[in-house]
Structures are given as structure tokens and as C-alpha cells.
Coordinates of C-alpha atoms in Angstrom, one line a residue:
Chain H
M717 CA -15.2 9.4 25.3
R718 CA -12.1 11.6 24.8
E719 CA -9.2 10.8 22.5
I720 CA -5.6 11.9 23.5
V721 CA -2.9 11.5 20.9
V722 CA 0.6 11.6 21.6
I723 CA 2.7 13.0 18.7
S724 CA 6.2 14.7 18.2
G725 CA 7.1 15.7 14.6
K726 CA 10.7 14.6 15.3
G727 CA 11.2 10.9 16.2
G728 CA 13.3 9.7 19.1
T729 CA 11.7 12.5 21.5
G730 CA 10.3 10.1 23.9
K731 CA 6.8 9.6 22.8
T732 CA 6.4 5.9 23.5
S733 CA 7.9 5.9 27.0
L734 CA 5.7 8.8 28.0
T735 CA 2.5 7.2 26.4
A736 CA 3.4 4.1 28.5
A737 CA 3.8 6.4 31.7
F738 CA 0.3 7.9 30.8
A739 CA -1.2 4.4 30.3
A740 CA 0.1 3.4 33.8
L741 CA -1.4 6.4 35.4
G742 CA -4.8 6.7 33.6
D743 CA -7.2 4.0 34.5
S744 CA -10.4 3.5 32.2
A745 CA -8.3 3.8 29.0
V746 CA -7.9 1.9 25.8
V747 CA -4.3 2.2 24.8
C748 CA -3.5 2.4 21.0
D749 CA -0.2 2.1 19.3
L750 CA -0.5 4.2 16.1
D751 CA 3.0 4.2 15.0
V752 CA 2.2 1.2 12.8
D753 CA 5.6 1.5 10.8
A754 CA 7.7 0.8 14.0
A755 CA 5.4 0.1 16.8
D756 CA 7.3 -0.1 20.3
L757 CA 4.6 0.4 22.8
H758 CA 3.9 -3.4 23.2
L759 CA 7.6 -3.7 24.2
L760 CA 6.7 -1.8 27.4
L761 CA 3.0 -3.3 27.9
S762 CA 3.7 -6.8 27.1
P763 CA 0.3 -7.7 25.7
R764 CA -1.1 -11.0 25.9
N765 CA -2.6 -11.0 22.4
D766 CA -5.8 -12.8 22.4
R767 CA -6.9 -11.7 18.9
T768 CA -4.9 -11.4 15.5
E769 CA -6.5 -9.8 12.6
Q770 CA -5.2 -9.6 8.9
F771 CA -4.9 -6.0 7.3
I772 CA -5.9 -6.4 3.8
S773 CA -5.9 -2.8 2.1
G774 CA -6.2 -1.9 -1.7
H775 CA -4.9 -4.1 -4.4
E776 CA -1.8 -4.6 -6.4
A777 CA -1.5 -5.1 -10.2
V778 CA -0.1 -8.4 -11.4
I779 CA 0.5 -9.2 -15.1
D780 CA -0.4 -12.6 -16.5
P781 CA 2.5 -13.3 -18.8
D782 CA 0.3 -15.9 -20.8
A783 CA -2.1 -13.2 -21.6
C784 CA 0.2 -10.2 -22.0
T785 CA 0.9 -9.3 -25.5
G786 CA 3.8 -6.9 -24.7
C787 CA 2.1 -3.9 -26.4
G788 CA 3.4 -1.6 -23.8
K789 CA 0.3 0.4 -23.1
C790 CA 0.5 -0.1 -19.3
I791 CA 4.0 1.3 -19.3
E792 CA 2.7 4.4 -21.3
M793 CA 0.0 4.7 -18.8
C794 CA 1.7 4.1 -15.4
R795 CA 2.6 7.1 -13.6
F796 CA 4.6 5.2 -11.1
D797 CA 7.2 3.8 -13.0
A798 CA 6.0 0.4 -11.6
I799 CA 6.3 -1.5 -14.9
R800 CA 9.4 -3.0 -16.3
Q801 CA 10.7 -5.4 -18.8
N802 CA 12.1 -8.5 -17.0
G803 CA 13.6 -10.2 -20.0
V804 CA 10.8 -12.4 -20.7
G805 CA 8.0 -9.9 -20.8
L806 CA 6.4 -7.1 -18.8
A807 CA 6.3 -7.2 -15.0
I808 CA 5.1 -5.1 -12.2
D809 CA 7.6 -3.9 -9.5
S810 CA 5.2 -4.4 -6.5
R811 CA 7.3 -1.9 -4.4
R812 CA 6.4 0.9 -6.9
C813 CA 2.8 -0.2 -7.8
E814 CA 0.4 2.4 -6.2
G815 CA -2.5 0.1 -6.6
C816 CA -4.4 2.7 -8.8
K817 CA -5.9 0.3 -11.4
V818 CA -5.0 2.1 -14.3
C819 CA -3.0 -0.5 -16.1
V820 CA -6.0 -3.1 -15.4
A821 CA -8.5 -0.7 -16.9
F822 CA -6.5 0.2 -20.0
C823 CA -4.9 -3.1 -20.9
P824 CA -6.2 -4.0 -24.3
A825 CA -5.7 -7.9 -23.7
S826 CA -7.0 -7.7 -20.0
A827 CA -3.9 -9.2 -18.9
V828 CA -3.6 -7.4 -15.6
D829 CA -4.9 -9.2 -12.4
F830 CA -5.7 -7.0 -9.4
P831 CA -5.7 -9.2 -6.4
D832 CA -6.1 -7.8 -2.7
K833 CA -3.0 -6.8 -0.9
H834 CA -2.1 -8.1 2.5
C835 CA -0.5 -5.0 4.2
G836 CA 0.1 -6.5 7.7
E837 CA -1.6 -7.6 11.0
W838 CA -3.2 -5.9 13.6
Y839 CA -3.8 -7.1 17.4
V840 CA -6.0 -6.6 20.5
G841 CA -4.3 -7.8 23.7
D842 CA -4.7 -7.4 27.4
T843 CA -2.1 -5.6 29.4
R844 CA -1.7 -4.7 33.0
F845 CA -3.0 -1.3 32.0
G846 CA -6.1 -2.3 30.0
T847 CA -6.5 -3.2 26.5
L848 CA -3.8 -2.5 23.9
V849 CA -4.8 -2.3 20.3
H850 CA -1.6 -2.2 17.9
A851 CA -0.4 -3.3 14.7
R852 CA 2.5 -4.7 12.4
L853 CA 2.5 -3.1 9.0
T854 CA 4.4 -5.6 6.4
P855 CA 8.0 -4.0 6.3
G856 CA 7.8 -2.1 2.9
G857 CA 4.2 -2.0 3.1
E858 CA 1.8 0.9 2.6
N859 CA -1.6 2.4 3.6
S860 CA -0.3 3.0 7.1
G861 CA -3.0 5.9 7.2
R862 CA -5.7 3.3 6.7
L863 CA -4.3 1.0 9.4
V864 CA -4.3 4.0 11.7
S865 CA -8.1 4.7 11.0
L866 CA -8.8 1.0 11.4
L867 CA -6.9 0.9 14.8
K868 CA -8.6 3.9 16.1
K869 CA -12.1 2.7 15.0
E870 CA -11.3 -0.4 16.9
A871 CA -10.1 1.3 20.0
R872 CA -13.3 3.4 20.1
A873 CA -15.4 0.3 19.7
I874 CA -13.7 -1.4 22.7
A875 CA -14.1 1.8 24.8
A876 CA -17.7 2.1 24.0
R877 CA -18.2 -1.7 24.8
H878 CA -16.6 -1.3 28.2
G879 CA -17.8 2.2 29.1
L880 CA -14.1 3.8 29.2
S881 CA -13.8 7.2 29.3
F882 CA -10.7 7.7 27.1
I883 CA -8.5 6.4 24.3
L884 CA -4.7 7.0 24.6
C885 CA -2.7 6.8 21.4
D886 CA 1.1 6.7 20.7
G887 CA 1.4 8.4 17.3
A888 CA 4.0 8.2 14.5
P889 CA 6.7 10.7 13.7
G890 CA 6.2 13.2 10.9
I891 CA 3.5 15.2 9.7
G892 CA 2.1 13.0 6.8
C893 CA -0.5 10.3 6.3
P894 CA -0.2 8.4 9.5
V895 CA 0.0 11.4 11.7
I896 CA -3.0 13.3 9.9
S897 CA -5.1 9.7 10.5
S898 CA -3.9 9.8 14.1
L899 CA -5.2 13.4 14.6
S900 CA -8.6 12.6 12.9
G901 CA -11.3 13.2 15.7
A902 CA -8.8 13.6 18.5
D903 CA -9.7 15.9 21.5
L904 CA -6.1 16.7 22.3
A905 CA -2.6 16.3 20.8
V906 CA 0.1 16.0 23.3
I907 CA 3.3 17.0 21.4
V908 CA 6.6 15.8 22.9
T909 CA 9.4 17.6 21.7
E910 CA 13.2 18.3 22.8
P911 CA 15.3 21.3 22.9
T912 CA 17.3 20.6 19.9
P913 CA 17.3 22.5 16.5
S914 CA 15.4 19.6 14.9
G915 CA 13.1 19.4 17.9
Q916 CA 12.3 22.9 17.7
H917 CA 11.8 23.0 14.0
D918 CA 9.6 19.8 13.9
L919 CA 7.4 21.2 16.8
E920 CA 6.5 24.4 14.8
R921 CA 5.6 22.2 11.8
V922 CA 3.5 19.6 14.0
L923 CA 1.7 22.6 15.8
E924 CA 0.9 24.2 12.5
L925 CA -0.6 20.6 11.4
C926 CA -2.9 20.8 14.7
R927 CA -4.1 24.2 13.8
H928 CA -4.7 23.1 10.3
F929 CA -7.1 20.4 11.8
R930 CA -8.3 22.6 14.7
T931 CA -6.8 20.1 17.1
R932 CA -6.2 21.4 20.7
A933 CA -2.3 20.8 21.5
C934 CA -0.3 20.8 24.4
V935 CA 3.5 20.4 24.6
I936 CA 6.0 18.4 26.8
V937 CA 9.5 19.4 26.5
N938 CA 11.6 16.2 27.0
K939 CA 15.3 16.2 27.9
C940 CA 15.0 20.0 28.7
D941 CA 18.5 20.2 30.3
L942 CA 20.2 19.2 27.1
N943 CA 20.2 22.8 26.0
P944 CA 18.3 25.0 28.8
R945 CA 18.1 28.3 26.6
T946 CA 16.4 26.3 23.5
A947 CA 14.1 24.8 26.1
Q948 CA 13.2 28.1 27.6
E949 CA 12.6 29.5 24.0
I950 CA 10.3 26.7 23.3
V951 CA 8.4 27.3 26.3
S952 CA 7.8 31.0 25.9
R953 CA 7.0 30.5 22.2
C954 CA 4.2 27.9 23.0
E955 CA 2.8 30.0 26.0
T956 CA 2.6 33.2 23.6
A957 CA 0.8 31.1 21.0
G958 CA -1.6 29.6 23.8
H959 CA -0.2 26.1 23.8
E960 CA 0.1 25.1 27.3
V961 CA 3.5 23.4 28.2
V962 CA 2.3 20.7 30.6
A963 CA 5.9 19.6 31.5
S964 CA 9.5 20.1 31.1
L965 CA 11.3 16.8 31.9
P966 CA 15.2 16.4 32.3
H967 CA 17.2 14.0 30.5
D968 CA 16.8 11.1 32.9
E969 CA 18.4 7.6 32.7
I970 CA 15.1 6.3 34.4
V971 CA 13.6 6.3 31.0
F972 CA 16.3 4.0 29.6
E973 CA 16.1 1.9 32.5
A974 CA 12.6 1.4 32.4
M975 CA 12.6 0.5 28.7
L976 CA 15.3 -2.1 29.4
R977 CA 13.2 -3.6 32.2
G978 CA 10.1 -3.4 29.9
R979 CA 8.3 -1.3 32.4
A980 CA 6.5 2.3 32.3
V981 CA 8.8 5.0 34.0
T982 CA 6.0 5.4 36.6
E983 CA 6.2 1.9 37.7
L984 CA 9.9 2.4 38.8
A985 CA 10.5 3.8 42.3
G986 CA 9.3 7.3 42.8
S987 CA 11.6 10.1 41.5
P988 CA 11.0 13.9 40.8
F989 CA 10.7 12.8 37.0
T990 CA 7.7 10.4 37.8
D991 CA 6.2 13.4 40.0
T992 CA 6.4 15.8 37.1
L993 CA 4.7 13.2 34.9
R994 CA 1.7 12.6 37.3
S995 CA 0.9 16.4 37.6
A996 CA 1.3 16.6 33.7
W997 CA -1.1 13.6 33.2
K998 CA -3.7 15.6 35.5
R999 CA -3.4 18.7 33.2
I1000 CA -3.6 16.4 30.2
I1001 CA -7.0 15.0 31.3
M1002 CA -8.3 18.5 32.1
L1003 CA -7.4 19.9 28.7
S1004 CA -8.9 16.9 26.8
E1005 CA -12.2 17.6 28.6
M1006 CA -12.2 21.3 27.1
G1007 CA -13.2 20.1 23.6
R1008 CA -11.8 20.9 20.3
E1009 CA -10.2 24.3 19.4
A1010 CA -12.7 26.9 18.2
H1011 CA -10.4 29.7 17.7
V1012 CA -6.8 28.8 16.8
P1013 CA -4.3 31.3 17.6
A1014 CA -1.3 31.7 15.1
M1015 CA 2.4 31.0 16.3
N1016 CA 4.4 34.2 16.2
Q1017 CA 6.6 34.2 13.4
Chain E
M748 CA 27.4 6.6 -5.9
I749 CA 24.3 7.3 -3.9
V750 CA 24.4 6.5 -0.1
S751 CA 21.3 6.3 1.9
V752 CA 21.1 6.9 5.7
A753 CA 17.9 5.3 6.9
S754 CA 16.5 3.6 10.0
G755 CA 13.5 2.0 11.3
K756 CA 13.1 3.9 14.4
G757 CA 12.8 7.8 14.4
G758 CA 15.4 9.9 16.5
T759 CA 18.3 7.4 16.3
G760 CA 20.6 9.9 14.5
K761 CA 20.0 9.6 10.7
T762 CA 20.6 13.6 10.4
T763 CA 23.6 13.5 12.6
V764 CA 25.3 10.9 10.6
S765 CA 24.2 12.3 7.0
A766 CA 25.6 15.7 8.2
S767 CA 28.7 14.3 9.5
L768 CA 29.2 12.0 6.3
A769 CA 28.6 15.0 4.0
W770 CA 31.1 16.8 6.3
V771 CA 33.9 14.4 5.7
W772 CA 33.1 13.3 2.2
E773 CA 36.3 14.1 -0.1
R774 CA 34.6 13.8 -3.4
P775 CA 32.2 16.2 -4.8
A776 CA 28.7 15.4 -3.1
V777 CA 25.2 16.5 -3.0
A778 CA 23.7 16.3 0.6
V779 CA 19.9 15.5 0.1
D780 CA 17.1 15.8 2.7
L781 CA 14.5 13.3 1.8
D782 CA 12.8 13.4 5.0
V783 CA 10.4 15.8 3.6
E784 CA 7.9 15.6 6.4
E785 CA 10.6 16.8 8.9
P786 CA 13.5 18.0 6.9
N787 CA 16.1 18.9 9.2
L788 CA 19.6 18.4 7.5
H789 CA 19.7 22.3 6.8
L790 CA 19.8 23.0 10.6
F791 CA 23.2 21.5 10.7
L792 CA 24.8 21.9 7.2
R793 CA 23.5 25.4 7.2
P794 CA 23.6 25.8 3.3
D795 CA 23.3 28.9 1.4
I796 CA 20.0 28.4 -0.4
S797 CA 20.2 29.7 -3.9
W798 CA 16.9 28.4 -5.3
R799 CA 13.6 27.3 -4.3
K800 CA 10.6 26.0 -6.3
G801 CA 7.1 24.9 -5.5
A802 CA 6.3 21.4 -6.3
S803 CA 2.8 20.1 -7.3
M804 CA 1.1 17.0 -8.8
E805 CA -1.6 16.6 -11.4
I806 CA -5.3 16.3 -10.0
P807 CA -8.5 16.2 -11.8
V808 CA -10.9 19.3 -11.8
A809 CA -14.5 18.5 -12.7
D810 CA -16.7 20.5 -15.0
P811 CA -20.3 19.6 -14.0
A812 CA -21.7 21.1 -17.3
K813 CA -20.1 18.0 -19.2
C814 CA -20.5 15.3 -16.8
T815 CA -23.2 12.7 -17.6
L816 CA -22.9 10.9 -14.2
C817 CA -21.7 7.6 -16.1
R818 CA -19.5 6.8 -12.9
K819 CA -16.5 5.6 -15.1
C820 CA -14.2 7.9 -13.3
S821 CA -15.5 6.9 -9.8
E822 CA -15.5 3.0 -10.5
L823 CA -11.7 3.2 -11.4
C824 CA -10.5 5.7 -8.6
Q825 CA -9.1 3.4 -5.9
F826 CA -8.6 6.3 -3.6
K827 CA -12.1 7.9 -3.3
A828 CA -11.0 10.9 -4.9
V829 CA -13.7 11.3 -7.5
S830 CA -17.2 10.2 -6.6
V831 CA -20.7 10.7 -7.7
M832 CA -23.1 11.5 -5.1
G833 CA -26.6 12.0 -5.9
K834 CA -26.5 14.2 -9.3
K835 CA -23.2 15.4 -8.5
L836 CA -19.7 14.7 -9.5
L837 CA -17.4 15.5 -6.4
V838 CA -13.7 15.7 -6.5
F839 CA -11.5 15.3 -3.3
P840 CA -8.3 16.6 -4.2
E841 CA -6.4 15.8 -1.1
M842 CA -7.2 11.9 -1.5
C843 CA -5.8 11.8 -5.2
H844 CA -2.7 9.8 -5.8
G845 CA -2.1 11.6 -9.3
C846 CA -2.6 8.3 -11.4
G847 CA -4.3 10.2 -14.2
G848 CA -6.7 7.3 -14.7
C849 CA -9.9 9.4 -14.2
L850 CA -8.7 12.0 -16.8
A851 CA -7.8 9.3 -19.4
I852 CA -11.2 7.3 -19.0
C853 CA -13.8 10.1 -19.0
P854 CA -15.6 9.9 -22.2
E855 CA -17.1 13.4 -22.0
G856 CA -13.9 15.5 -21.3
A857 CA -15.6 16.4 -18.0
L858 CA -12.4 16.2 -16.1
S859 CA -9.5 18.6 -16.8
S860 CA -6.0 18.8 -15.4
G861 CA -5.5 20.9 -12.2
R862 CA -2.7 20.9 -9.6
R863 CA -2.3 20.1 -5.9
K864 CA 0.4 21.7 -4.0
L865 CA 2.7 19.4 -2.4
G866 CA 5.4 21.7 -1.0
V867 CA 8.7 23.1 -2.0
V868 CA 12.2 22.0 -3.3
E869 CA 15.2 24.0 -2.5
G870 CA 18.8 23.8 -3.3
G871 CA 22.0 25.5 -2.8
R872 CA 25.6 25.0 -1.5
T873 CA 27.2 23.9 2.0
K874 CA 30.8 24.4 3.2
N875 CA 31.9 21.5 0.9
G876 CA 29.2 20.6 -1.5
Q877 CA 25.9 20.9 -2.9
F878 CA 22.6 20.6 -0.9
L879 CA 19.2 19.6 -2.0
S880 CA 16.0 19.5 0.1
G881 CA 12.3 18.9 -0.1
R882 CA 9.8 20.3 2.5
L883 CA 6.4 18.9 2.5
R884 CA 3.2 21.5 2.9
V885 CA 1.8 21.2 6.2
G886 CA -1.7 19.4 5.8
E887 CA -0.4 17.3 2.6
A888 CA -0.5 13.6 3.6
M889 CA 1.4 12.1 0.8
S890 CA 5.2 12.3 1.0
P891 CA 6.1 9.9 -1.9
P892 CA 5.2 12.3 -4.8
L893 CA 7.4 15.3 -3.3
M894 CA 10.3 12.8 -2.8
R895 CA 9.7 11.7 -6.4
E896 CA 10.3 15.3 -7.3
V897 CA 13.4 15.7 -5.1
K898 CA 14.9 12.5 -6.6
F899 CA 14.0 13.6 -10.2
L900 CA 16.0 16.9 -9.5
L901 CA 18.9 15.0 -7.9
D902 CA 19.2 12.6 -10.9
A903 CA 19.7 15.8 -13.0
M904 CA 22.3 17.1 -10.9
L905 CA 24.1 13.7 -10.6
E906 CA 24.1 13.3 -14.3
S907 CA 25.4 16.7 -15.2
S908 CA 28.2 16.8 -12.6
G909 CA 29.1 13.0 -11.8
T910 CA 28.9 13.7 -8.2
D911 CA 28.1 11.3 -5.2
A912 CA 25.0 11.9 -3.1
I913 CA 24.3 11.4 0.5
L914 CA 20.4 10.7 1.2
D915 CA 19.0 11.6 4.7
C916 CA 15.7 9.5 4.6
P917 CA 12.6 9.4 6.3
P918 CA 12.2 7.1 9.4
G919 CA 10.2 3.9 9.2
V920 CA 9.7 1.1 6.9
S921 CA 6.7 2.1 5.1
C922 CA 6.3 3.2 1.6
P923 CA 8.2 6.6 2.0
A924 CA 11.2 5.1 3.7
V925 CA 11.4 2.3 1.0
N926 CA 10.9 4.8 -2.0
A927 CA 13.9 6.8 -0.5
V928 CA 16.5 4.0 -0.4
M929 CA 15.3 2.4 -3.6
D930 CA 17.8 4.0 -5.9
S931 CA 20.7 4.1 -3.9
D932 CA 24.0 2.0 -4.1
V933 CA 24.4 1.5 -0.4
I934 CA 22.2 1.7 2.7
V935 CA 23.4 2.8 5.8
L936 CA 21.2 1.9 8.8
V937 CA 21.3 4.1 11.9
T938 CA 20.3 2.4 15.1
E939 CA 20.6 2.4 18.8
P940 CA 21.3 -0.5 21.1
T941 CA 18.2 -0.2 23.0
P942 CA 15.0 -2.4 23.1
F943 CA 13.2 0.0 20.8
G944 CA 16.0 0.5 18.7
F945 CA 16.6 -3.2 18.0
N946 CA 13.0 -4.0 17.5
D947 CA 12.7 -1.2 14.7
F948 CA 16.1 -2.2 13.3
V949 CA 15.0 -5.7 12.8
L950 CA 11.9 -4.3 10.9
A951 CA 14.3 -2.2 8.6
V952 CA 16.3 -5.0 7.8
E953 CA 13.3 -7.2 6.8
A954 CA 12.2 -4.0 4.6
F955 CA 15.4 -3.2 2.9
A956 CA 17.1 -6.6 2.7
P957 CA 14.8 -7.7 -0.4
L958 CA 16.3 -4.7 -2.3
G959 CA 19.5 -6.7 -2.4
K960 CA 21.8 -3.7 -1.8
P961 CA 24.7 -3.7 0.3
M962 CA 23.8 -2.7 3.9
G963 CA 25.7 -1.7 6.9
V964 CA 24.9 -0.3 10.2
V965 CA 26.1 2.5 12.4
I966 CA 25.4 2.3 16.1
N967 CA 24.6 5.3 17.7
R968 CA 24.5 5.9 21.5
A969 CA 26.9 2.7 21.7
G970 CA 27.4 1.6 25.1
L971 CA 23.5 1.6 26.1
G972 CA 21.9 -1.7 26.3
D973 CA 23.5 -5.1 25.9
S974 CA 24.9 -7.1 23.0
T975 CA 21.8 -8.3 21.3
L976 CA 22.4 -5.9 18.4
H977 CA 25.9 -7.0 17.8
R978 CA 24.9 -10.6 17.8
Y979 CA 22.0 -10.0 15.5
C980 CA 24.3 -8.1 12.9
A981 CA 27.0 -11.0 13.2
D982 CA 24.3 -13.5 12.4
K983 CA 22.8 -11.6 9.5
S984 CA 26.5 -10.6 8.2
I985 CA 25.6 -6.9 8.4
P986 CA 28.9 -5.1 8.9
V987 CA 29.0 -2.6 11.9
L988 CA 30.5 0.5 10.1
C989 CA 31.0 2.6 13.0
E990 CA 30.1 3.1 16.6
I991 CA 29.2 6.6 17.9
P992 CA 29.6 6.4 22.0
Y993 CA 26.7 7.3 24.2
N994 CA 28.0 10.4 26.1
R995 CA 26.3 13.5 27.4
S996 CA 28.6 16.0 25.6
I997 CA 27.7 14.8 22.1
A998 CA 24.1 14.8 23.0
E999 CA 24.8 18.4 23.9
E1000 CA 26.7 19.1 20.8
Y1001 CA 23.8 18.0 18.8
A1002 CA 21.4 19.9 20.7
A1003 CA 23.5 23.1 19.8
G1004 CA 23.2 22.2 16.1
N1005 CA 26.8 21.4 15.5
V1006 CA 28.2 18.8 13.0
L1007 CA 29.5 16.1 15.1
A1008 CA 32.3 15.5 12.9
A1009 CA 33.5 19.0 13.2
M1010 CA 33.5 18.8 16.9
N1011 CA 36.9 17.3 17.5
P1012 CA 39.7 15.3 15.6
W1013 CA 38.6 12.0 17.1
L1014 CA 34.9 12.4 15.9
E1015 CA 36.2 13.6 12.4
G1016 CA 38.3 10.3 12.4
L1017 CA 35.5 8.2 13.4
F1018 CA 33.3 9.5 10.5
A1019 CA 36.1 9.3 8.2
E1020 CA 36.4 5.6 9.0
L1021 CA 32.6 5.4 8.3
R1022 CA 33.1 7.2 4.9
D1023 CA 35.9 4.8 4.0
N1024 CA 33.9 1.7 5.1
V1025 CA 30.9 2.9 3.0
I1026 CA 33.1 3.4 -0.1
R1027 CA 34.7 0.0 0.5
M1028 CA 31.2 -1.6 0.7
A1029 CA 30.1 0.2 -2.4
R1030 CA 33.3 -1.1 -4.3
A1031 CA 33.0 -4.6 -3.0
A1032 CA 29.3 -5.0 -4.3
G1033 CA 30.3 -3.2 -7.6
A1034 CA 33.2 -5.5 -8.1
E1035 CA 30.8 -8.5 -7.2
A1036 CA 28.3 -7.3 -9.8
A1037 CA 30.8 -7.0 -12.4
H1038 CA 31.8 -10.5 -11.8
A1039 CA 28.2 -11.9 -11.8

């Protein structure tokens, strides 16, 4: 079973639209939306959700006003500035609480409760391209890294149960917790970038992250005609560093049109854009079969 | 006044708006990049960086000679950063959230204070103001601790000079994004009138509305899509502060690394209007608070 994760560093480069296209091209896959902060893949795949699960992760501290003596030990111990005077007594600001249990452990009056925290929901549904595993983190919630791990575990179990050969994941923007969780155990990262200063800058950082975790990475330059010179620069730098550029795609209205119609780009009538995607997908499958990076070349600085 | 520029979806134009707003801001201001995972504001504002410092957080370091394997630390730790395996106390520094609990609870003094590198913070000046930015170390998972460091330095800057701040925030609606906007006076949400943009915009409104701060929206790539977004904003009484039209020349200007407000008088006027609307919104909220 192979795991392919589409990431980008920079948001808005087209990860989700391309993931949907690959989901349409690849049969025998479980599709997974790991951008739990702002999941959008379901808008194109329209899953019929047959299962909803609650995501409970960690705890949050709650002060029992009847038991609290107002001694202030918790304020002194809390490193997250989460405990405030609220006029009546001490109270925890749940938005700042890290769920670390220090206030619970050190309260001399044992006045702090530590209930489980409900952080969102996750779903497994059927789509026209196979099973979709996705989630909705409670807005303002946390532990997106844990939720990402949970979704991947579920996707692996489904793939194993049905004898499917790969898992295709739409990742989150950035290089932090959710992205690191997305890369864990991945056979191939497909990095979608764009020829803009931000796109180029974030690509370098996300490639560095892939090297850090020894994940094989290939690149797609989307909207390559917005700045052909930068696009060319990205292509040469990637190839010098041994990261294959599997496609350069023009800025095409077809992507937006597909989004409006709730379709994958490849489901719309044929165009050069979709032909390029088809050959990119073939390369991605081949690269994912090569196993994890043993030797990782460094980018030329 | 602190203005946060945020959005649920990545790539809607937060940095474009932050850079242009900083460009047309008339009062002294600090432009701050809080998107520490992927800081990009400097690419447009091109500041002269005059200082740079490493940022780190406290983590435990184990002294096996002193440890009696009592497990008090591992029972307290919620993040699996300290655990006893067999006859050995193990510390996993990358899992540590820096709560200090294990250091305080160990009866034997077997845990001492160490540091984990988070990244760097740098500052300097742009054409018309100050600049401050955080940059997360590649491989570091947690952005909130570095963001806290950036905000701590920002507070010092704001106290000393009475200036305003414009914060370019990370995308999304989870802890880093909410952390970023928590101390601001006004939230500017940047979105685009596409199905993805709208879906993530609704999530962002859900995440930020409970903070009770004045909130307005900038519609980027206006002209795409339909009227769903406008109707939703009208329903929720979220003012549309400005609309940036969808056209290829704007996209190309962005791709060339230019500040939109500096592109032509019409765009400069558009962002000046945004600036005035933001100031008006902050004043109205301040006035209401004063009357409350």
C-alpha cells in the first residue's frame, strides 16, 4: 500500500483541485482530506456520509468556583496565560488553555476539573471515486496533528480491508504540525507550487521539510504562465536538486469552472490541461513505487 | 490599534492585503508577519532587516543518575514528551509544549531546564514603517510558541512608540490562527467568492466571531463566482470593506512581487478606502465600548 500526499507550503496553489483530479484518475484508492482546518475536497467529491465519528482529543482545565480559594497558585504556574480574574473569581480562558494539566496537579484545593475535549468530527463517506475520509475541526479547536494521524490510520485500515493499492491525501498549507503529521509514513509528497515570490519561497521550505523527514518529493508548477521566468527558475532548481517536476500547468479557467460545478477538472471535456494531468498522474504512481528517499540531495543555496 | 488580516483558506490574498494596507497606512505602523510557518510579507515589503535573534522554548533535560523512576513527570505530561520505558526515563523534546510541569513536579531534581530552537525573529524598517517577522525552524511542529515570542516583541514596540500594527496571520481556523488574532482590535477577513473560499470563510467567521471583535471582509478576485458570499455577509452584518477585482494583470503584478497599492492610483485609492473603513470600524467599536 502506498501513500501519496499533496502539499504546497503556500495556500491557494491548487492542492485540492489537483487532488480531486488525481482521485478521478486513480482507481483503487482511498482519498483522504488532511486539511482539517479548512477541508474543501468534499465540495468536489460530494461524499454520501455513512459514518460520523466524534473527535475527542486531550482535555481542558475548568475551575470549580465553589472549590477555588482564589490563592492564585494556578496563575503563577500557567505558562500559557490562560487563567484570568473574571470579577467573581478565577476562570480559564479555553482559547488559551493548552490542556497541560499543570494547574490541575498543583492546585492546593483540587479545584480544577479536567474534562475531555471535543475537538471536532470526522467522516467516512462514499464518493464516485471511492471512499473519502475527511473531518471538520471545531473552529478555534486544536490538535489538528492528532486528527490528521487519526484520519490516515483510518484510511490505511480501509485500504487494507478492501485490498486497495494506495491512499491519496490532500494536505494542509504550511510546514507545521498538520503537515508534519501528513508526511509521516508517506511514500511520496507531491508539492504544488506557483511561480510567485511566495510560491517559490514556500516551496524551498516545504522541500527542506521533506528532506528533514526523508520523504521523496516531486513538484507541480501550477499557473506557470503567470510568471514564466520564475516558473523556469523553479523547474531548473528542482531538477538540479533531484526533485522531478511532473507537470507545469497553465493558469486555466477550467479549474474554477470545475470547482463551481462540483467536479474534478478531469471530469470536464478534454483539454490540454487535463492531458498534462493524466501524464503527471502516471509519473506520480511510478515515483511512489520507488520507496522512500535513502539519499537526499540538498538544494543548491 | 492592532489590525489582523486573516482567512480560513490559504492563498486568498492575506499577504497582498497586509502589504498594501501597510503601504497606504498613514500613521506610524509595524507590519508584522505572524504566518511563521510560511512568512512571505518580506517578499513584498522588502524591509531592511537590522536585527535577528533566535527564539527557543524551555524543555526538560533528564539526568538518569538522579531519576528514581517515580513516574510523577510522565503521569503529568499530556503530550508524551517524558516517559519511563523499562528502567529508563526518556525525553522527547519535539513533543514538549513547554508547560514546565515536569520540572516543577520532579521530587529528585532529575529534570533540568534545556532549550528547543523554535526559529528566528527578525525586525527592521520598510519604506514607511517598522517590520517584524517570525520564521519557524523547518522540522518544528508548533507555531504558537514562536508566535507568542513575536507578539511579546511587538508589545514592547507598541508600548514604546504608540504605533499601530498590521498583522499578516496564518491561514486556517485552528489554534495558530485564533492565537494570532486574539489580541487585535479589528479583524479583516480576506476571502474569494469561490465555493472553497466561501466554505472556509464561514468556518473563519465561526472561529473568530466568539472573540467579539469588529470584523469586516475583503473580497479578493471579486467577479468570480456568484452572490452567495455577499448574501451571507449581509445576513451576518459583516461589512464588505473592499473588493479587489479578478483580473490577470493583478495576478501577474503579484507574481512579480509588487505591492498592489503601489501599482496604480486606482488600486492605491482602493486600499486607502480599505484603510479608512478599518479605522472607522475600530473607532465605532471603541466608541461603543466606551458607552457600554
